mmCIF file of C-alpha atoms in Angstrom:
data_model
loop_
_atom_site.group_PDB
_atom_site.id
_atom_site.type_symbol
_atom_site.label_atom_id
_atom_site.label_comp_id
_atom_site.label_asym_id
_atom_site.label_seq_id
_atom_site.Cartn_x
_atom_site.Cartn_y
_atom_site.Cartn_z
ATOM 1 C CA MET A 66 -11.533 -19.710 -7.483
ATOM 2 C CA THR A 67 -8.835 -22.136 -8.101
ATOM 3 C CA SER A 68 -5.251 -21.525 -8.266
ATOM 4 C CA ALA A 69 -4.316 -19.901 -11.711
ATOM 5 C CA ALA A 70 -0.708 -21.001 -11.724
ATOM 6 C CA GLY A 71 0.348 -22.184 -15.114
ATOM 7 C CA SER A 72 -3.116 -21.948 -16.573
ATOM 8 C CA GLY A 73 -2.509 -18.674 -18.327
ATOM 9 C CA ALA A 74 -6.270 -18.307 -18.838
ATOM 10 C CA GLN A 75 -7.009 -15.625 -16.297
ATOM 11 C CA ALA A 76 -7.299 -11.947 -17.062
ATOM 12 C CA PRO A 77 -4.063 -9.943 -16.915
ATOM 13 C CA ILE A 78 -3.178 -7.577 -14.090
ATOM 14 C CA ASP A 79 -3.664 -4.049 -15.022
ATOM 15 C CA PHE A 80 -0.696 -2.019 -13.920
ATOM 16 C CA TYR A 81 -0.957 1.804 -14.030
ATOM 17 C CA PHE A 82 2.036 4.053 -13.576
ATOM 18 C CA ASP A 83 3.504 7.364 -14.383
ATOM 19 C CA PHE A 84 7.222 7.465 -15.266
ATOM 20 C CA ILE A 85 7.745 10.408 -12.815
ATOM 21 C CA SER A 86 6.470 8.381 -9.865
ATOM 22 C CA GLY A 87 9.307 6.982 -7.691
ATOM 23 C CA TYR A 88 6.969 4.428 -6.058
ATOM 24 C CA GLY A 89 5.717 3.352 -9.684
ATOM 25 C CA TYR A 90 9.359 2.615 -10.492
ATOM 26 C CA LEU A 91 9.852 0.547 -7.561
ATOM 27 C CA ALA A 92 6.740 -1.437 -8.118
ATOM 28 C CA SER A 93 7.685 -1.826 -11.811
ATOM 29 C CA LEU A 94 10.754 -3.777 -10.722
ATOM 30 C CA ARG A 95 8.460 -6.405 -8.885
ATOM 31 C CA ILE A 96 5.153 -6.569 -10.669
ATOM 32 C CA GLU A 97 5.948 -9.138 -13.353
ATOM 33 C CA ALA A 98 7.605 -11.681 -11.054
ATOM 34 C CA MET A 99 4.611 -11.400 -8.856
ATOM 35 C CA ALA A 100 2.114 -11.795 -11.673
ATOM 36 C CA ALA A 101 4.047 -14.753 -13.132
ATOM 37 C CA ARG A 102 3.952 -16.579 -9.695
ATOM 38 C CA HIS A 103 0.088 -16.641 -10.141
ATOM 39 C CA GLY A 104 0.008 -17.457 -13.787
ATOM 40 C CA ARG A 105 -0.869 -13.868 -14.752
ATOM 41 C CA ARG A 106 0.558 -11.539 -17.265
ATOM 42 C CA VAL A 107 0.769 -7.705 -16.736
ATOM 43 C CA ASP A 108 -1.128 -5.140 -18.937
ATOM 44 C CA TRP A 109 0.891 -1.861 -18.567
ATOM 45 C CA HIS A 110 -1.052 1.423 -18.650
ATOM 46 C CA CYS A 111 0.137 5.073 -18.492
ATOM 47 C CA MET A 112 -1.589 7.462 -16.129
ATOM 48 C CA LEU A 113 -0.643 11.097 -15.370
ATOM 49 C CA LEU A 114 -0.337 12.147 -11.844
ATOM 50 C CA GLY A 115 -0.607 15.752 -12.835
ATOM 51 C CA VAL A 116 -4.077 15.112 -14.096
ATOM 52 C CA ALA A 117 -5.278 12.644 -11.472
ATOM 53 C CA VAL A 118 -3.734 14.256 -8.339
ATOM 54 C CA MET A 119 -3.645 17.909 -9.159
ATOM 55 C CA LYS A 120 -6.601 18.472 -11.445
ATOM 56 C CA VAL A 121 -9.211 15.737 -10.469
ATOM 57 C CA MET A 122 -8.287 15.368 -6.685
ATOM 58 C CA GLY A 123 -7.297 18.883 -6.211
ATOM 59 C CA LEU A 124 -4.262 18.049 -4.136
ATOM 60 C CA LYS A 125 -0.661 19.468 -4.079
ATOM 61 C CA PRO A 126 2.213 17.433 -5.356
ATOM 62 C CA LEU A 127 3.343 14.965 -2.755
ATOM 63 C CA LEU A 128 6.647 16.443 -1.942
ATOM 64 C CA GLU A 129 5.162 19.943 -1.594
ATOM 65 C CA THR A 130 2.559 18.697 0.976
ATOM 66 C CA PRO A 131 3.602 19.691 4.564
ATOM 67 C CA LEU A 132 4.900 16.942 6.819
ATOM 68 C CA LYS A 133 3.995 14.282 4.250
ATOM 69 C CA GLY A 134 6.782 15.585 1.808
ATOM 70 C CA ASP A 135 9.479 15.037 4.388
ATOM 71 C CA TYR A 136 8.045 11.640 5.268
ATOM 72 C CA VAL A 137 8.043 10.511 1.660
ATOM 73 C CA ARG A 138 11.689 11.500 1.252
ATOM 74 C CA ARG A 139 12.610 9.361 4.277
ATOM 75 C CA ASP A 140 10.394 6.431 3.152
ATOM 76 C CA PHE A 141 11.765 6.350 -0.352
ATOM 77 C CA ALA A 142 15.436 6.410 0.977
ATOM 78 C CA ARG A 143 14.544 3.653 3.372
ATOM 79 C CA TYR A 144 13.269 1.466 0.581
ATOM 80 C CA ARG A 145 16.275 2.319 -1.580
ATOM 81 C CA ARG A 146 18.640 1.328 1.259
ATOM 82 C CA ARG A 147 16.692 -1.964 1.976
ATOM 83 C CA HIS A 148 16.917 -3.069 -1.682
ATOM 84 C CA ALA A 149 20.278 -1.661 -2.386
ATOM 85 C CA LEU A 150 19.007 0.574 -5.180
ATOM 86 C CA THR A 151 21.552 3.053 -6.468
ATOM 87 C CA LEU A 152 19.722 5.810 -8.246
ATOM 88 C CA ALA A 153 21.096 8.841 -9.979
ATOM 89 C CA ARG A 154 17.767 10.613 -9.520
ATOM 90 C CA GLU A 155 16.792 12.096 -6.142
ATOM 91 C CA LEU A 156 13.093 12.802 -5.468
ATOM 92 C CA ASP A 157 13.823 16.369 -5.136
ATOM 93 C CA ASP A 158 15.473 16.630 -8.569
ATOM 94 C CA PRO A 159 13.395 18.593 -11.182
ATOM 95 C CA VAL A 160 10.523 16.622 -12.497
ATOM 96 C CA MET A 161 10.395 15.999 -16.143
ATOM 97 C CA ASP A 162 7.334 16.659 -18.336
ATOM 98 C CA PRO A 163 6.064 13.054 -18.441
ATOM 99 C CA ARG A 164 4.110 13.351 -21.643
ATOM 100 C CA PRO A 165 6.893 12.543 -24.279
ATOM 101 C CA ALA A 166 7.819 9.414 -22.441
ATOM 102 C CA ALA A 167 4.165 8.495 -22.014
ATOM 103 C CA ARG A 168 3.453 9.077 -25.543
ATOM 104 C CA ALA A 169 6.509 6.953 -26.646
ATOM 105 C CA PHE A 170 5.170 4.157 -24.484
ATOM 106 C CA CYS A 171 1.669 4.482 -26.014
ATOM 107 C CA TRP A 172 3.302 4.364 -29.537
ATOM 108 C CA VAL A 173 5.246 1.265 -28.722
ATOM 109 C CA LYS A 174 2.228 -0.310 -27.254
ATOM 110 C CA ARG A 175 0.080 0.256 -30.364
ATOM 111 C CA GLN A 176 2.754 -0.328 -33.013
ATOM 112 C CA HIS A 177 4.692 -3.065 -31.321
ATOM 113 C CA PRO A 178 2.412 -4.777 -28.835
ATOM 114 C CA GLY A 179 4.177 -7.038 -26.601
ATOM 115 C CA ARG A 180 7.202 -4.753 -26.452
ATOM 116 C CA GLU A 181 5.780 -2.101 -24.335
ATOM 117 C CA ALA A 182 6.627 -3.782 -21.152
ATOM 118 C CA PRO A 183 10.455 -3.942 -21.837
ATOM 119 C CA PHE A 184 10.137 -0.416 -23.186
ATOM 120 C CA ALA A 185 8.542 0.793 -20.030
ATOM 121 C CA HIS A 186 11.298 -0.872 -17.978
ATOM 122 C CA ALA A 187 13.885 0.907 -20.057
ATOM 123 C CA LEU A 188 12.176 4.289 -19.688
ATOM 124 C CA PHE A 189 11.866 3.866 -15.908
ATOM 125 C CA ASP A 190 15.444 2.773 -15.662
ATOM 126 C CA ARG A 191 16.802 5.585 -17.801
ATOM 127 C CA TYR A 192 14.868 8.235 -15.750
ATOM 128 C CA TRP A 193 15.346 6.841 -12.142
ATOM 129 C CA ARG A 194 18.601 4.800 -12.249
ATOM 130 C CA LEU A 195 20.459 6.907 -14.755
ATOM 131 C CA GLY A 196 18.735 10.187 -13.984
ATOM 132 C CA ARG A 197 18.129 11.232 -17.473
ATOM 133 C CA ASP A 198 15.444 13.747 -18.703
ATOM 134 C CA LEU A 199 13.136 11.824 -20.894
ATOM 135 C CA SER A 200 11.286 14.992 -21.950
ATOM 136 C CA ASN A 201 14.222 15.320 -24.322
ATOM 137 C CA VAL A 202 13.259 13.174 -27.376
ATOM 138 C CA ASP A 203 16.952 12.274 -28.046
ATOM 139 C CA GLU A 204 16.839 10.400 -24.721
ATOM 140 C CA LEU A 205 13.782 8.412 -25.771
ATOM 141 C CA ALA A 206 15.359 7.792 -29.194
ATOM 142 C CA ALA A 207 18.416 6.305 -27.765
ATOM 143 C CA LEU A 208 16.254 3.493 -26.308
ATOM 144 C CA ALA A 209 14.939 2.444 -29.813
ATOM 145 C CA ALA A 210 17.886 0.460 -31.128
ATOM 146 C CA PRO A 211 18.640 -1.728 -28.090
ATOM 147 C CA LEU A 212 14.976 -2.780 -28.193
ATOM 148 C CA GLY A 213 14.926 -3.317 -31.836
ATOM 149 C CA LEU A 214 12.743 -0.501 -32.706
ATOM 150 C CA ASP A 215 13.203 1.966 -35.590
ATOM 151 C CA GLU A 216 14.535 5.275 -34.104
ATOM 152 C CA THR A 217 12.936 7.561 -36.711
ATOM 153 C CA ALA A 218 9.635 5.880 -36.450
ATOM 154 C CA LEU A 219 9.750 6.310 -32.641
ATOM 155 C CA ARG A 220 10.685 9.986 -32.989
ATOM 156 C CA ASP A 221 7.757 10.457 -35.398
ATOM 157 C CA GLY A 222 5.506 8.499 -33.214
ATOM 158 C CA VAL A 223 6.251 10.662 -30.076
ATOM 159 C CA GLY A 224 5.442 13.780 -32.040
ATOM 160 C CA GLY A 225 2.322 12.301 -33.855
ATOM 161 C CA ASP A 226 -1.488 12.659 -33.248
ATOM 162 C CA GLU A 227 -1.922 9.004 -32.782
ATOM 163 C CA SER A 228 0.331 8.678 -29.556
ATOM 164 C CA ARG A 229 -1.231 12.093 -28.235
ATOM 165 C CA ASN A 230 -4.677 10.576 -28.669
ATOM 166 C CA ASP A 231 -3.796 7.252 -27.176
ATOM 167 C CA LEU A 232 -2.260 8.893 -24.112
ATOM 168 C CA ARG A 233 -5.324 11.145 -23.691
ATOM 169 C CA GLN A 234 -7.616 7.916 -23.782
ATOM 170 C CA SER A 235 -5.372 6.144 -21.551
ATOM 171 C CA VAL A 236 -5.530 8.799 -18.887
ATOM 172 C CA ALA A 237 -9.340 9.191 -19.380
ATOM 173 C CA ALA A 238 -9.696 5.397 -19.063
ATOM 174 C CA SER A 239 -7.599 5.374 -15.856
ATOM 175 C CA LEU A 240 -9.777 7.997 -14.302
ATOM 176 C CA GLU A 241 -12.893 6.112 -15.200
ATOM 177 C CA ARG A 242 -11.633 3.090 -13.498
ATOM 178 C CA GLY A 243 -10.743 5.141 -10.232
ATOM 179 C CA VAL A 244 -6.959 5.237 -10.717
ATOM 180 C CA PHE A 245 -5.736 8.140 -8.860
ATOM 181 C CA GLY A 246 -2.059 7.113 -7.972
ATOM 182 C CA SER A 247 1.086 5.373 -9.195
ATOM 183 C CA PRO A 248 1.533 2.545 -8.952
ATOM 184 C CA PHE A 249 -2.035 1.279 -9.110
ATOM 185 C CA VAL A 250 -3.071 -2.245 -9.887
ATOM 186 C CA ILE A 251 -6.584 -3.614 -10.723
ATOM 187 C CA VAL A 252 -7.032 -7.283 -10.765
ATOM 188 C CA ASP A 253 -10.394 -8.880 -11.607
ATOM 189 C CA GLY A 254 -11.963 -5.432 -10.571
ATOM 190 C CA GLU A 255 -10.220 -5.049 -7.391
ATOM 191 C CA PRO A 256 -8.031 -1.908 -6.896
ATOM 192 C CA PHE A 257 -4.619 -1.849 -5.125
ATOM 193 C CA TRP A 258 -2.959 1.471 -4.631
ATOM 194 C CA GLY A 259 0.666 1.969 -3.784
ATOM 195 C CA SER A 260 3.804 -0.040 -3.705
ATOM 196 C CA ASP A 261 2.933 -0.901 -0.036
ATOM 197 C CA ARG A 262 -0.157 -2.881 -1.177
ATOM 198 C CA LEU A 263 1.869 -5.302 -3.272
ATOM 199 C CA GLU A 264 2.031 -7.806 -0.488
ATOM 200 C CA GLN A 265 -1.729 -7.828 -0.080
ATOM 201 C CA LEU A 266 -2.038 -8.062 -3.830
ATOM 202 C CA ASP A 267 0.184 -11.094 -3.786
ATOM 203 C CA GLU A 268 -2.101 -12.617 -1.082
ATOM 204 C CA TRP A 269 -5.248 -11.691 -3.044
ATOM 205 C CA LEU A 270 -3.878 -13.561 -6.106
ATOM 206 C CA GLN A 271 -2.736 -16.494 -4.061
ATOM 207 C CA ARG A 272 -6.185 -16.927 -2.427
ATOM 208 C CA GLY A 273 -8.151 -15.886 -5.463
ATOM 209 C CA GLY A 274 -9.674 -12.898 -3.498
ATOM 210 C CA TRP A 275 -11.724 -12.832 -0.380
ATOM 211 C CA MET B 200 22.333 -3.480 16.790
ATOM 212 C CA THR B 201 21.619 -6.932 18.507
ATOM 213 C CA SER B 202 18.315 -8.503 18.931
ATOM 214 C CA ALA B 203 16.213 -6.860 21.732
ATOM 215 C CA ALA B 204 13.958 -9.775 22.428
ATOM 216 C CA GLY B 205 13.602 -10.083 26.200
ATOM 217 C CA SER B 206 15.997 -7.477 27.097
ATOM 218 C CA GLY B 207 13.465 -4.795 27.717
ATOM 219 C CA ALA B 208 16.201 -2.241 27.580
ATOM 220 C CA GLN B 209 15.304 -0.534 24.368
ATOM 221 C CA ALA B 210 13.202 2.585 23.869
ATOM 222 C CA PRO B 211 9.442 2.032 23.351
ATOM 223 C CA ILE B 212 7.632 2.305 20.049
ATOM 224 C CA ASP B 213 5.764 5.529 19.856
ATOM 225 C CA PHE B 214 2.397 4.834 18.440
ATOM 226 C CA TYR B 215 0.295 7.830 17.296
ATOM 227 C CA PHE B 216 -3.343 7.482 16.616
ATOM 228 C CA ASP B 217 -6.807 9.393 16.382
ATOM 229 C CA PHE B 218 -9.866 7.437 17.719
ATOM 230 C CA ILE B 219 -11.849 8.553 14.604
ATOM 231 C CA SER B 220 -9.181 6.742 12.317
ATOM 232 C CA GLY B 221 -10.327 3.455 11.096
ATOM 233 C CA TYR B 222 -6.809 2.518 9.985
ATOM 234 C CA GLY B 223 -5.607 3.657 13.400
ATOM 235 C CA TYR B 224 -8.113 1.217 14.897
ATOM 236 C CA LEU B 225 -6.836 -1.719 12.775
ATOM 237 C CA ALA B 226 -3.143 -0.950 13.716
ATOM 238 C CA SER B 227 -4.160 -0.679 17.457
ATOM 239 C CA LEU B 228 -5.177 -4.376 17.155
ATOM 240 C CA ARG B 229 -1.666 -5.575 16.195
ATOM 241 C CA ILE B 230 0.842 -3.100 17.471
ATOM 242 C CA GLU B 231 1.418 -4.471 20.873
ATOM 243 C CA ALA B 232 1.899 -8.026 19.735
ATOM 244 C CA MET B 233 4.367 -6.825 17.125
ATOM 245 C CA ALA B 234 6.270 -4.728 19.730
ATOM 246 C CA ALA B 235 6.378 -7.556 22.260
ATOM 247 C CA ARG B 236 7.907 -9.877 19.681
ATOM 248 C CA HIS B 237 10.901 -7.538 19.541
ATOM 249 C CA GLY B 238 11.110 -6.972 23.265
ATOM 250 C CA ARG B 239 9.624 -3.473 23.034
ATOM 251 C CA ARG B 240 6.687 -1.753 24.711
ATOM 252 C CA VAL B 241 4.339 0.711 23.103
ATOM 253 C CA ASP B 242 3.911 4.266 24.198
ATOM 254 C CA TRP B 243 0.519 5.457 23.024
ATOM 255 C CA HIS B 244 0.011 9.081 21.784
ATOM 256 C CA CYS B 245 -3.039 11.047 20.780
ATOM 257 C CA MET B 246 -2.861 13.089 17.565
ATOM 258 C CA LEU B 247 -5.770 14.838 15.888
ATOM 259 C CA LEU B 248 -6.373 14.279 12.064
ATOM 260 C CA GLY B 249 -8.364 17.502 11.940
ATOM 261 C CA VAL B 250 -5.412 19.551 12.972
ATOM 262 C CA ALA B 251 -2.649 17.692 11.082
ATOM 263 C CA VAL B 252 -4.476 16.890 7.747
ATOM 264 C CA MET B 253 -6.826 19.858 7.509
ATOM 265 C CA LYS B 254 -5.049 22.685 9.169
ATOM 266 C CA VAL B 255 -1.347 21.878 8.736
ATOM 267 C CA MET B 256 -1.357 19.966 5.480
ATOM 268 C CA GLY B 257 -4.355 21.883 3.895
ATOM 269 C CA LEU B 258 -5.933 18.677 2.597
ATOM 270 C CA LYS B 259 -9.554 17.581 2.372
ATOM 271 C CA PRO B 260 -10.786 14.622 4.672
ATOM 272 C CA LEU B 261 -9.802 11.409 3.091
ATOM 273 C CA LEU B 262 -13.411 10.274 2.301
ATOM 274 C CA GLU B 263 -14.217 13.639 0.620
ATOM 275 C CA THR B 264 -11.223 13.438 -1.636
ATOM 276 C CA PRO B 265 -12.299 12.469 -5.238
ATOM 277 C CA LEU B 266 -11.275 9.018 -6.312
ATOM 278 C CA LYS B 267 -9.330 8.344 -3.094
ATOM 279 C CA GLY B 268 -12.439 8.332 -1.014
ATOM 280 C CA ASP B 269 -13.915 5.513 -2.959
ATOM 281 C CA TYR B 270 -10.803 3.597 -2.959
ATOM 282 C CA VAL B 271 -10.453 3.854 0.884
ATOM 283 C CA ARG B 272 -14.001 2.575 1.354
ATOM 284 C CA ARG B 273 -13.096 -0.520 -0.758
ATOM 285 C CA ASP B 274 -9.686 -0.903 0.837
ATOM 286 C CA PHE B 275 -10.987 -0.692 4.289
ATOM 287 C CA ALA B 276 -13.900 -3.305 3.543
ATOM 288 C CA ARG B 277 -11.358 -5.606 2.133
ATOM 289 C CA TYR B 278 -9.205 -5.550 5.197
ATOM 290 C CA ARG B 279 -12.253 -6.032 7.353
ATOM 291 C CA ARG B 280 -13.277 -9.181 5.366
ATOM 292 C CA ARG B 281 -9.945 -10.513 5.328
ATOM 293 C CA HIS B 282 -9.568 -10.442 9.192
ATOM 294 C CA ALA B 283 -13.236 -11.279 9.736
ATOM 295 C CA LEU B 284 -13.886 -8.055 11.717
ATOM 296 C CA THR B 285 -17.555 -7.282 12.337
ATOM 297 C CA LEU B 286 -17.822 -3.492 12.902
ATOM 298 C CA ALA B 287 -21.018 -1.606 13.842
ATOM 299 C CA ARG B 288 -19.475 1.542 12.468
ATOM 300 C CA GLU B 289 -19.182 2.177 8.705
ATOM 301 C CA LEU B 290 -16.579 4.654 7.371
ATOM 302 C CA ASP B 291 -19.280 6.888 6.051
ATOM 303 C CA ASP B 292 -21.146 7.107 9.373
ATOM 304 C CA PRO B 293 -21.015 10.594 11.011
ATOM 305 C CA VAL B 294 -17.613 11.221 12.562
ATOM 306 C CA MET B 295 -17.570 12.038 16.256
ATOM 307 C CA ASP B 296 -15.825 15.084 17.785
ATOM 308 C CA PRO B 297 -12.552 13.088 18.766
ATOM 309 C CA ARG B 298 -11.560 15.518 21.532
ATOM 310 C CA PRO B 299 -13.607 14.203 24.497
ATOM 311 C CA ALA B 300 -12.267 10.687 23.859
ATOM 312 C CA ALA B 301 -8.655 12.120 23.489
ATOM 313 C CA ARG B 302 -8.970 14.148 26.703
ATOM 314 C CA ALA B 303 -10.187 11.078 28.499
ATOM 315 C CA PHE B 304 -7.201 9.200 27.143
ATOM 316 C CA CYS B 305 -4.765 11.979 28.177
ATOM 317 C CA TRP B 306 -6.369 11.957 31.662
ATOM 318 C CA VAL B 307 -5.917 8.300 32.159
ATOM 319 C CA LYS B 308 -2.365 8.430 30.813
ATOM 320 C CA ARG B 309 -1.486 11.104 33.335
ATOM 321 C CA GLN B 310 -3.482 9.941 36.409
ATOM 322 C CA HIS B 311 -3.172 6.214 35.935
ATOM 323 C CA PRO B 312 0.006 5.700 33.953
ATOM 324 C CA GLY B 313 0.025 2.180 32.558
ATOM 325 C CA ARG B 314 -3.580 1.991 32.118
ATOM 326 C CA GLU B 315 -3.820 4.289 29.051
ATOM 327 C CA ALA B 316 -3.292 1.253 26.577
ATOM 328 C CA PRO B 317 -6.179 -0.836 27.791
ATOM 329 C CA PHE B 318 -8.202 2.313 27.923
ATOM 330 C CA ALA B 319 -7.259 3.189 24.414
ATOM 331 C CA HIS B 320 -8.233 -0.256 23.232
ATOM 332 C CA ALA B 321 -11.599 0.073 25.081
ATOM 333 C CA LEU B 322 -12.268 3.471 23.392
ATOM 334 C CA PHE B 323 -11.307 2.201 19.840
ATOM 335 C CA ASP B 324 -13.483 -1.004 20.400
ATOM 336 C CA ARG B 325 -16.550 1.084 21.572
ATOM 337 C CA TYR B 326 -16.329 3.618 18.648
ATOM 338 C CA TRP B 327 -15.550 1.130 15.802
ATOM 339 C CA ARG B 328 -16.798 -2.391 16.789
ATOM 340 C CA LEU B 329 -19.756 -1.059 18.781
ATOM 341 C CA GLY B 330 -20.474 1.979 16.871
ATOM 342 C CA ARG B 331 -20.978 4.318 19.841
ATOM 343 C CA ASP B 332 -20.453 8.110 19.819
ATOM 344 C CA LEU B 333 -17.642 8.763 22.428
ATOM 345 C CA SER B 334 -18.149 12.529 22.150
ATOM 346 C CA ASN B 335 -21.059 11.797 24.499
ATOM 347 C CA VAL B 336 -19.381 11.691 27.935
ATOM 348 C CA ASP B 337 -21.745 8.982 29.283
ATOM 349 C CA GLU B 338 -20.170 6.776 26.732
ATOM 350 C CA LEU B 339 -16.731 7.452 28.049
ATOM 351 C CA ALA B 340 -17.935 7.156 31.697
ATOM 352 C CA ALA B 341 -19.307 3.732 30.959
ATOM 353 C CA LEU B 342 -15.662 2.547 30.446
ATOM 354 C CA ALA B 343 -14.493 3.601 33.722
ATOM 355 C CA ALA B 344 -15.679 0.906 36.089
ATOM 356 C CA PRO B 345 -14.579 -2.185 33.904
ATOM 357 C CA LEU B 346 -11.038 -0.756 33.891
ATOM 358 C CA GLY B 347 -10.970 0.020 37.661
ATOM 359 C CA LEU B 348 -11.241 3.689 37.241
ATOM 360 C CA ASP B 349 -13.335 6.182 39.126
ATOM 361 C CA GLU B 350 -16.309 7.270 36.874
ATOM 362 C CA THR B 351 -16.695 10.819 38.578
ATOM 363 C CA ALA B 352 -13.049 11.528 38.451
ATOM 364 C CA LEU B 353 -13.063 10.498 34.802
ATOM 365 C CA ARG B 354 -15.871 12.690 33.987
ATOM 366 C CA ASP B 355 -14.272 15.615 35.722
ATOM 367 C CA GLY B 356 -10.932 14.699 34.082
ATOM 368 C CA VAL B 357 -12.478 14.996 30.635
ATOM 369 C CA GLY B 358 -13.889 18.388 31.226
ATOM 370 C CA GLY B 359 -10.953 19.860 33.109
ATOM 371 C CA ASP B 360 -8.064 21.997 32.027
ATOM 372 C CA GLU B 361 -5.424 19.433 32.634
ATOM 373 C CA SER B 362 -6.584 17.035 29.966
ATOM 374 C CA ARG B 363 -7.313 19.968 27.655
ATOM 375 C CA ASN B 364 -3.706 21.119 28.002
ATOM 376 C CA ASP B 365 -2.298 17.639 27.848
ATOM 377 C CA LEU B 366 -4.172 17.032 24.600
ATOM 378 C CA ARG B 367 -2.944 20.337 23.169
ATOM 379 C CA GLN B 368 0.615 19.557 24.069
ATOM 380 C CA SER B 369 0.196 15.980 22.589
ATOM 381 C CA VAL B 370 -0.972 17.203 19.300
ATOM 382 C CA ALA B 371 1.795 19.936 19.199
ATOM 383 C CA ALA B 372 4.432 17.394 19.988
ATOM 384 C CA SER B 373 3.225 14.970 17.396
ATOM 385 C CA LEU B 374 3.357 17.775 14.839
ATOM 386 C CA GLU B 375 6.927 18.723 15.856
ATOM 387 C CA ARG B 376 7.849 14.931 15.227
ATOM 388 C CA GLY B 377 6.366 15.152 11.789
ATOM 389 C CA VAL B 378 3.292 12.906 12.564
ATOM 390 C CA PHE B 379 0.506 13.679 10.204
ATOM 391 C CA GLY B 380 -1.551 10.545 9.901
ATOM 392 C CA SER B 381 -3.018 7.713 11.898
ATOM 393 C CA PRO B 382 -1.654 5.212 12.627
ATOM 394 C CA PHE B 383 1.947 6.599 12.815
ATOM 395 C CA VAL B 384 4.719 4.935 14.459
ATOM 396 C CA ILE B 385 8.225 6.242 15.367
ATOM 397 C CA VAL B 386 10.807 3.931 16.573
ATOM 398 C CA ASP B 387 14.349 4.899 17.305
ATOM 399 C CA GLY B 388 13.670 8.155 15.374
ATOM 400 C CA GLU B 389 12.368 6.339 12.199
ATOM 401 C CA PRO B 390 8.834 7.220 11.185
ATOM 402 C CA PHE B 391 6.340 4.672 9.737
ATOM 403 C CA TRP B 392 3.033 5.931 8.399
ATOM 404 C CA GLY B 393 -0.081 3.847 7.828
ATOM 405 C CA SER B 394 -1.339 0.306 8.710
ATOM 406 C CA ASP B 395 0.293 -0.798 5.439
ATOM 407 C CA ARG B 396 3.790 -0.032 6.781
ATOM 408 C CA LEU B 397 3.412 -2.404 9.779
ATOM 409 C CA GLU B 398 5.075 -5.281 7.879
ATOM 410 C CA GLN B 399 8.062 -3.022 7.168
ATOM 411 C CA LEU B 400 8.146 -1.909 10.735
ATOM 412 C CA ASP B 401 8.180 -5.605 11.784
ATOM 413 C CA GLU B 402 11.231 -6.150 9.596
ATOM 414 C CA TRP B 403 12.870 -3.016 10.739
ATOM 415 C CA LEU B 404 12.648 -4.171 14.433
ATOM 416 C CA GLN B 405 13.763 -7.621 13.449
ATOM 417 C CA ARG B 406 16.905 -6.252 11.666
ATOM 418 C CA GLY B 407 17.523 -3.451 14.017
ATOM 419 C CA GLY B 408 17.144 -0.979 11.149
ATOM 420 C CA TRP B 409 19.097 -0.600 7.982
#
């Protein structure tokens, strides 16, 4: 496979995330620059950890898993220090219901294709850096105007059947593709799980796989 | 903290592993060169995934976890291809009882301090590259002569109370330090889990932490 830089002809990178995922947030800050270096664009997809991890895999939430929970707190703090990220939200803060934010994302993706990536960034930023609770629809609505979206339409969209169905289908499709974590990337059929696999993804894109 | 290269005065890197861990094997191939680059030595420690993961954390074995099992098979194969590793053992092959090998390691560490690292390499190599079952004491005994160890003494050591107690204490100590996976590294009190954190460990050693 030859280098794709600049060709723009290759399939996009599928980027799966849950807004409640701290590691998903960290990866969201890097994925587009990485994709662009290899002439790829990013296709953003919602998944839900509550479905994949708890229902399908039958695991406890990460922070409630003995030993691993403490490690994750430390690992996340280390990453934050390394990259000088100041976040209002701590891992142990109450976790929002991710569905309203995910539905809002689905609505933007369907109604305003091309704007879902900036919208996802705005949602991640508001939840993690500013520490806001996006299960409150007012918090979602506040993002509409800055992104040129109609606030009323967004509110209606979050509560409507279309976004509900889209989210359900997005989650089902993610599970069918074997997505079980956040972040999770699939490129040309090859899966990469976790923010700590992004360096390998970078090499994979550079070499055209191996 | 100043660079430690060549000083030899800094604390060793604590490297925790289980011989049945494929990722532990992969990390074992890299950890000493990485440590040496930063003027550190490696202190090798046995842990047991069966105790940490199944008993303490209450999780299923990795390969039996829905979705994640399939991912791990693929991820491990990708690493093998990338590094041109030819291994007789597949992840889905029957897993040996790791305790005889771990006891043999504990015995060598106590009776022949300084030789436990080459012995651990030999054990990992025999299990993963050659695909042998090290729960068979004959397989362990075959490693004695090439490493200058007395075969009969090694056989007696594996079956004796001392190595049994040493392994029990090693596992307990690993849990007290929060070790729950293989590979797991602790350097100057900072924990790093997984072969995919070795790049970060390398940077941590280079910078003297952050």
